[in-house]
Amino acid sequence: MSTIKQVKAREILDSRGNPTLEVEITLNSNIRGWAAVPSGASTGKHEAIELRDKDNARLDGLGVLKAVANVNREIAPALIGMTITDQTAIDNRLLELDGTTNKSRLGANAILGASLATAHAAANLLQMPLYRYLGKVDSYTMPVPMLNILNGGRHAAGSTDFQEFMVMPAGARDFHHALQISAEVYHCLKRVLNERKLNTNIGDEGGFAPQLASNRQAVELILIAIEQAGYKPGKDCFIALDPAASEFYQDGKYIMAREGVSLSPQEMVDYYASWASDYPIISIEDGMAEDDWDGWQLMMKKLGDKIQIVGDDLYVTNIDRLNKGIRLGASNAILIKPNQIGTLTETIAVIQRAKQAGWNTVVSHRSGETRDTTIADLAVGQGTGQIKSGAPCRSERTAKYNRLLQIEDELGKQACFAEMSVFRNLKK
Ligand code: PGA
Ligand code: ZN
């Protein structure tokens, strides 16, 4: 078996122009594995720690030279000589070496870069596509994409209170068709905005970021775009939301500044319930704030059998928080972001635990991204059924969707598209 000869990190820039890091692992056979680490803007407060230099003399203090040095000087000597195909042993070694519960010493960014590059090197060594290495199964499910075509909140200054308005082409025949529908709707939305003299500049995740009067207006414009593209809302294409409610939660209230309202948790749930009856909404992520467990339970009681209720900042891909959510019945789905927890092994454990509880899983990008496409392979390998990677626009977003096109082609008849079956738990 091939062992690790070299581990090398360097500081690079992400899609927002902020520094992040990439890691390259070289094996004694000279086979390599490469990965780059994404970065969030509306980060959950319970996420593993992304180590930044805080040296204001460079890159606004956001540099990652300390994390890079941690890879080159501490992680590299600890991993050199280890068997590349033993991902669990390598990830455990990284955890031990860090020694903290939130990866604050070495940095979750440093650790994740090494962890993901390990999987790539192992797959390359075995001459296997990464999704096969991560799955080791006979049949593969292509995920239904969730595409953020209208950006607000922290991803687009001056836009809506809600962060993400997404389309889910769950009625498509296959992944290729799903992406085609999404791109057609995206371009129709641009026309719809233009006709109304609304701004068509784009936000961090490639979706449009117009200045709108309300959250409702965003949904209504998207519904027009779906119809103009020739599709039926609620049949071919659904709406999914990520309000990212932690961002507008304060002292027990949900305060939406642009809407000019301040709602109690129960009123916030009622707000979503009226939306769910007015619009073809299939999924709401982070509808409630990251520590408002009671609010999440209220939401599940009211809407849990009608729509997918996804925890992102609530769980931060952390098994302990997920177990709490399962115990409380706080949602019926979880967002999976490898950099929220910091190793591939822990990420996969969370996916498997959620599936075991009968929950849906959605693998996700971050608002700050790179050309790394690991999440596409993870979604197929682990059969998550859903993926969220922003708009069908901007290379760091389309890189993931385009990788899925490649995988679908490669799999041929072995691929099946998840389509509406991912929502089998819902009664709508
Ligand atoms: P972030 O947002 O990557 O900026 O944290 C994405 C999300 O909330 O899903
Ligand atoms: Zn989110």
XYZ file of C-alpha atoms and ligand atoms in Angstrom:
438
model
C 0.000 0.000 0.000
C 1.134 3.472 -0.799
C 2.099 5.850 1.984
C 2.254 9.622 2.333
C 5.569 11.187 1.292
C 4.719 14.897 1.396
C 1.929 17.232 2.532
C 2.080 20.793 1.304
C -0.330 23.682 1.814
C -0.433 27.150 0.317
C -2.570 30.253 0.687
C -4.833 30.902 -2.313
C -7.865 33.155 -2.957
C -11.505 32.088 -2.838
C -14.417 33.276 -4.987
C -14.879 36.411 -2.846
C -11.208 37.320 -3.171
C -10.520 36.262 0.405
C -7.634 34.004 1.333
C -8.168 30.295 1.905
C -5.876 27.318 1.545
C -5.206 24.358 -0.712
C -3.394 21.170 0.246
C -1.494 18.772 -1.968
C -0.520 15.317 -0.762
C 2.134 13.307 -2.597
C 2.490 9.556 -2.103
C 5.684 7.541 -2.256
C 4.462 6.386 -5.691
C 4.365 10.108 -6.652
C 0.587 9.951 -7.087
C -1.034 13.101 -5.769
C -4.260 14.339 -4.212
C -5.401 17.956 -4.085
C -8.161 19.828 -2.241
C -9.106 23.431 -1.480
C -11.143 24.671 1.468
C -14.295 26.844 1.216
C -15.402 29.555 3.648
C -18.794 30.828 4.860
C -20.129 34.332 5.508
C -23.215 33.516 7.554
C -21.318 31.000 9.650
C -23.017 29.147 12.477
C -21.678 30.019 15.878
C -21.113 26.342 16.735
C -18.933 25.606 13.685
C -15.377 24.312 14.046
C -12.913 27.223 14.047
C -11.517 28.533 10.791
C -8.047 29.785 11.700
C -7.251 33.273 10.351
C -4.068 35.259 10.963
C -5.720 38.415 12.374
C -2.664 40.272 11.062
C -4.196 43.532 9.910
C -1.089 44.392 7.912
C -2.167 41.910 5.224
C -5.443 40.876 3.578
C -7.616 42.620 6.176
C -6.467 40.196 8.837
C -8.035 37.288 6.917
C -4.754 35.653 5.856
C -4.353 31.930 6.537
C -0.563 31.716 6.785
C -0.797 30.273 10.302
C -3.102 27.502 9.077
C -0.749 26.892 6.133
C 2.215 26.670 8.527
C 0.236 24.247 10.706
C -0.171 21.955 7.693
C 3.441 22.218 6.564
C 5.104 22.058 9.970
C 2.808 19.934 12.166
C 0.332 17.992 10.046
C 2.889 16.961 7.411
C 5.345 15.282 9.809
C 2.436 13.589 11.615
C 0.985 12.103 8.401
C 4.152 11.208 6.504
C 4.479 7.426 6.326
C 0.772 6.750 6.980
C -1.230 4.474 4.657
C -3.228 6.732 2.356
C -6.278 4.457 2.118
C -6.888 4.503 5.864
C -8.944 7.696 5.930
C -10.237 7.011 9.436
C -6.746 6.585 10.905
C -5.555 9.753 9.153
C -8.540 11.788 10.334
C -8.142 10.445 13.882
C -4.476 11.416 13.789
C -5.516 14.947 12.767
C -8.009 15.147 15.643
C -5.450 13.930 18.175
C -2.821 16.317 16.908
C -5.203 19.259 17.211
C -6.373 18.195 20.642
C -9.288 20.665 20.975
C -13.033 20.026 20.603
C -13.506 22.757 17.992
C -10.241 22.406 16.023
C -9.165 25.845 17.181
C -5.475 24.976 17.595
C -4.564 23.834 14.074
C -7.679 25.302 12.425
C -10.566 23.393 10.819
C -9.424 24.861 7.491
C -5.939 23.330 7.852
C -7.383 19.992 8.995
C -10.062 19.784 6.299
C -7.579 20.552 3.518
C -5.419 17.612 4.628
C -8.429 15.333 5.174
C -9.948 15.948 1.727
C -6.606 15.794 -0.103
C -6.120 12.361 1.533
C -9.317 11.008 -0.062
C -8.351 12.397 -3.479
C -4.867 10.841 -3.276
C -6.340 7.483 -2.233
C -8.872 7.513 -5.086
C -6.114 8.448 -7.542
C -3.917 5.655 -6.234
C -6.724 3.128 -6.714
C -7.536 4.676 -10.122
C -11.113 5.142 -9.022
C -13.318 8.186 -9.373
C -13.710 9.850 -5.965
C -17.445 9.083 -5.713
C -16.712 5.361 -6.036
C -13.984 5.563 -3.420
C -16.363 7.418 -1.069
C -19.277 5.078 -1.672
C -18.133 1.593 -2.561
C -21.655 0.624 -3.699
C -23.175 -0.786 -6.894
C -25.812 1.761 -7.776
C -25.667 5.494 -7.515
C -28.236 8.195 -6.931
C -27.721 11.526 -8.657
C -28.781 14.347 -6.322
C -31.575 16.826 -6.932
C -29.879 20.234 -7.006
C -31.031 23.217 -4.960
C -30.016 26.354 -6.854
C -29.859 29.725 -5.170
C -30.997 32.052 -7.968
C -31.878 35.078 -5.863
C -29.422 36.158 -3.159
C -30.140 38.276 -0.110
C -29.078 38.548 3.527
C -25.325 38.421 4.106
C -24.639 37.411 0.505
C -25.991 40.562 -1.162
C -25.989 44.004 0.414
C -29.333 45.855 0.140
C -31.355 42.843 -1.029
C -33.964 40.798 0.917
C -33.950 39.829 4.623
C -34.020 36.162 3.648
C -30.647 34.914 2.453
C -31.502 32.410 -0.289
C -34.344 31.816 -2.718
C -33.693 28.552 -4.499
C -35.270 26.425 -7.217
C -35.388 22.630 -7.046
C -36.120 20.974 -10.393
C -37.291 17.741 -8.733
C -39.600 16.909 -11.661
C -36.666 16.500 -14.059
C -35.837 13.206 -15.804
C -32.189 13.144 -14.797
C -29.448 15.438 -13.521
C -28.658 16.835 -16.985
C -32.307 17.778 -17.402
C -32.453 19.260 -13.896
C -29.528 21.544 -14.657
C -31.027 22.537 -18.004
C -34.318 23.519 -16.342
C -32.448 25.514 -13.711
C -30.343 27.427 -16.232
C -33.457 28.229 -18.297
C -35.293 29.508 -15.220
C -32.215 31.511 -14.186
C -32.073 33.291 -17.563
C -35.819 33.912 -17.515
C -35.462 35.456 -14.070
C -32.894 37.864 -15.489
C -35.408 38.914 -18.152
C -38.211 39.225 -15.581
C -36.011 41.507 -13.441
C -34.874 43.546 -16.448
C -38.459 44.125 -17.580
C -39.264 45.516 -14.131
C -36.137 47.724 -14.160
C -34.717 45.734 -11.251
C -30.985 45.244 -10.802
C -29.500 42.048 -12.288
C -26.101 42.230 -10.610
C -25.260 39.019 -8.835
C -24.470 38.118 -5.237
C -21.841 35.835 -3.706
C -23.493 32.596 -4.799
C -24.217 33.666 -8.383
C -27.908 34.477 -7.879
C -29.388 37.874 -8.734
C -29.434 40.429 -5.937
C -32.126 43.007 -6.757
C -33.399 45.522 -4.237
C -36.878 44.228 -3.508
C -39.675 45.483 -1.293
C -40.249 42.134 0.399
C -39.343 38.464 0.660
C -42.670 37.619 -0.999
C -41.783 39.651 -4.065
C -38.682 37.464 -4.518
C -40.758 34.272 -4.587
C -43.330 35.794 -6.927
C -40.680 36.870 -9.439
C -39.157 33.385 -9.391
C -42.578 31.799 -10.003
C -43.048 34.037 -13.049
C -39.599 32.991 -14.283
C -40.416 29.275 -13.874
C -43.603 29.724 -15.907
C -41.942 31.846 -18.578
C -39.320 29.125 -18.961
C -42.186 26.763 -19.785
C -42.288 24.796 -16.541
C -44.964 24.170 -13.971
C -44.216 25.390 -10.439
C -45.004 22.630 -7.948
C -44.599 19.904 -10.570
C -41.432 20.422 -12.593
C -39.805 22.903 -10.308
C -40.217 23.774 -6.618
C -39.088 26.616 -4.393
C -36.664 26.102 -1.511
C -35.705 28.804 0.995
C -32.779 29.447 3.273
C -33.788 32.469 5.357
C -30.641 31.932 7.539
C -32.754 33.111 10.446
C -29.882 33.279 12.967
C -28.815 36.400 11.069
C -32.011 38.278 11.992
C -32.748 36.769 15.408
C -32.258 38.967 18.441
C -33.416 38.584 22.041
C -36.092 36.028 21.227
C -37.460 37.915 18.194
C -37.129 37.501 14.443
C -36.522 41.036 13.227
C -36.800 41.505 9.456
C -35.589 45.031 8.821
C -36.615 45.361 5.169
C -40.073 43.971 5.875
C -40.304 46.160 8.979
C -41.565 43.326 11.207
C -40.500 41.739 14.465
C -41.990 38.288 15.097
C -42.090 35.851 18.006
C -40.973 32.267 17.195
C -44.645 31.180 16.926
C -45.412 34.111 14.599
C -42.355 33.253 12.503
C -43.647 29.674 12.129
C -47.091 31.024 11.145
C -45.397 33.265 8.569
C -43.763 30.191 6.977
C -47.028 28.244 7.186
C -48.855 30.906 5.183
C -46.045 30.867 2.612
C -46.204 27.092 2.395
C -49.910 27.272 1.588
C -49.522 30.131 -0.931
C -46.451 28.891 -2.808
C -44.969 25.567 -4.021
C -42.344 25.542 -1.267
C -40.785 22.138 -0.708
C -37.923 22.950 1.671
C -37.007 25.545 4.301
C -33.496 25.641 5.747
C -32.628 27.552 8.909
C -36.138 28.940 9.170
C -35.416 29.358 12.874
C -32.262 30.498 14.717
C -29.347 28.245 15.663
C -30.174 28.001 19.385
C -33.960 28.378 19.255
C -34.613 24.638 19.708
C -38.191 25.363 20.895
C -38.826 27.354 17.724
C -37.589 24.445 15.593
C -39.933 22.064 17.405
C -42.857 24.451 16.824
C -41.964 24.568 13.141
C -41.779 20.770 12.908
C -45.179 20.436 14.571
C -46.795 22.803 12.141
C -44.977 21.972 8.902
C -42.893 18.821 9.407
C -45.116 16.543 7.339
C -45.599 19.044 4.498
C -42.149 20.421 3.807
C -38.534 19.474 4.255
C -37.157 21.291 7.297
C -33.380 21.536 7.089
C -30.951 22.447 9.871
C -27.717 24.138 8.798
C -26.424 26.569 11.462
C -28.493 24.497 13.902
C -26.381 21.336 13.467
C -23.154 22.599 11.860
C -22.506 19.005 10.634
C -21.807 18.064 14.252
C -22.913 14.623 15.465
C -23.747 15.790 19.002
C -25.977 18.583 17.764
C -27.542 16.207 15.227
C -28.273 13.661 17.959
C -29.923 16.385 20.017
C -32.030 17.351 17.009
C -33.080 13.741 16.448
C -33.996 13.382 20.122
C -36.068 16.578 20.094
C -37.556 16.073 16.628
C -36.197 19.495 15.663
C -36.197 18.940 11.873
C -36.443 16.228 9.229
C -33.288 17.036 7.257
C -29.731 18.286 7.704
C -27.356 20.365 5.604
C -23.890 18.830 5.289
C -20.886 21.142 5.014
C -17.515 19.421 5.468
C -15.810 22.620 6.616
C -18.284 23.109 9.470
C -16.795 20.057 11.190
C -13.346 19.709 9.598
C -12.771 16.064 8.592
C -14.231 13.775 5.965
C -14.696 10.910 8.439
C -16.815 13.052 10.784
C -18.788 14.409 7.814
C -19.649 10.914 6.584
C -20.594 9.796 10.111
C -23.105 12.661 10.272
C -24.594 11.766 6.861
C -25.005 8.144 7.943
C -26.508 8.987 11.321
C -29.053 11.329 9.699
C -30.021 8.685 7.144
C -30.391 6.101 9.879
C -32.871 8.433 11.603
C -34.844 8.624 8.341
C -33.806 12.205 7.658
C -32.937 13.804 4.346
C -29.390 15.015 3.724
C -28.274 17.930 1.534
C -24.558 18.330 0.792
C -23.637 21.997 0.479
C -21.031 24.465 -0.748
C -20.160 27.663 1.161
C -20.675 31.222 -0.045
C -16.880 31.528 -0.413
C -15.837 28.731 -2.789
C -13.043 27.434 -4.999
C -12.772 25.164 -8.037
C -12.700 22.136 -5.702
C -15.562 19.745 -6.540
C -15.306 17.226 -3.697
C -18.905 17.850 -2.568
C -20.264 16.614 -5.919
C -18.517 13.254 -5.469
C -19.536 13.143 -1.827
C -23.204 13.637 -2.754
C -23.125 10.740 -5.245
C -20.839 8.441 -3.245
C -22.876 8.808 -0.090
C -26.235 8.947 -1.891
C -27.347 12.104 -0.101
C -30.127 12.702 -2.648
C -29.680 16.479 -2.679
C -26.939 19.042 -3.276
C -26.838 22.805 -2.903
C -24.171 24.690 -4.817
C -25.554 28.132 -5.631
C -26.821 29.478 -8.939
C -26.119 27.862 -12.326
C -23.644 30.728 -12.817
C -20.036 31.568 -11.771
C -17.392 28.917 -12.246
C -16.931 28.021 -8.578
C -20.683 27.162 -8.459
C -20.995 25.459 -11.854
C -17.791 23.449 -11.207
C -19.813 21.253 -8.825
C -22.814 20.920 -11.166
C -20.534 20.266 -14.140
C -18.722 17.558 -12.181
C -22.136 15.937 -11.599
C -22.791 16.009 -15.360
C -19.518 14.132 -15.845
C -20.403 11.592 -13.156
C -23.873 11.011 -14.631
C -22.340 10.349 -18.054
C -19.735 8.047 -16.618
C -22.325 6.050 -14.656
C -24.702 5.655 -17.590
C -27.389 3.154 -16.599
C -25.928 2.777 -13.117
C -27.147 6.298 -12.307
C -30.627 7.031 -11.106
C -31.909 10.550 -10.480
C -33.356 11.098 -7.000
C -36.290 13.269 -8.265
C -39.449 13.465 -6.115
C -38.600 10.274 -4.236
C -36.324 12.339 -1.993
C -39.468 13.835 -0.524
C -41.146 10.515 0.220
C -41.573 11.541 3.891
C -43.796 14.466 2.974
C -47.550 14.280 2.612
C -48.181 17.225 0.293
P -22.468 30.647 4.185
O -24.006 30.488 3.802
O -21.657 29.702 3.363
O -22.201 32.094 3.897
O -22.364 30.343 5.663
C -24.552 29.371 3.241
C -25.745 28.882 3.992
O -26.197 29.496 4.984
O -26.282 27.841 3.633
Zn -27.853 27.848 5.306
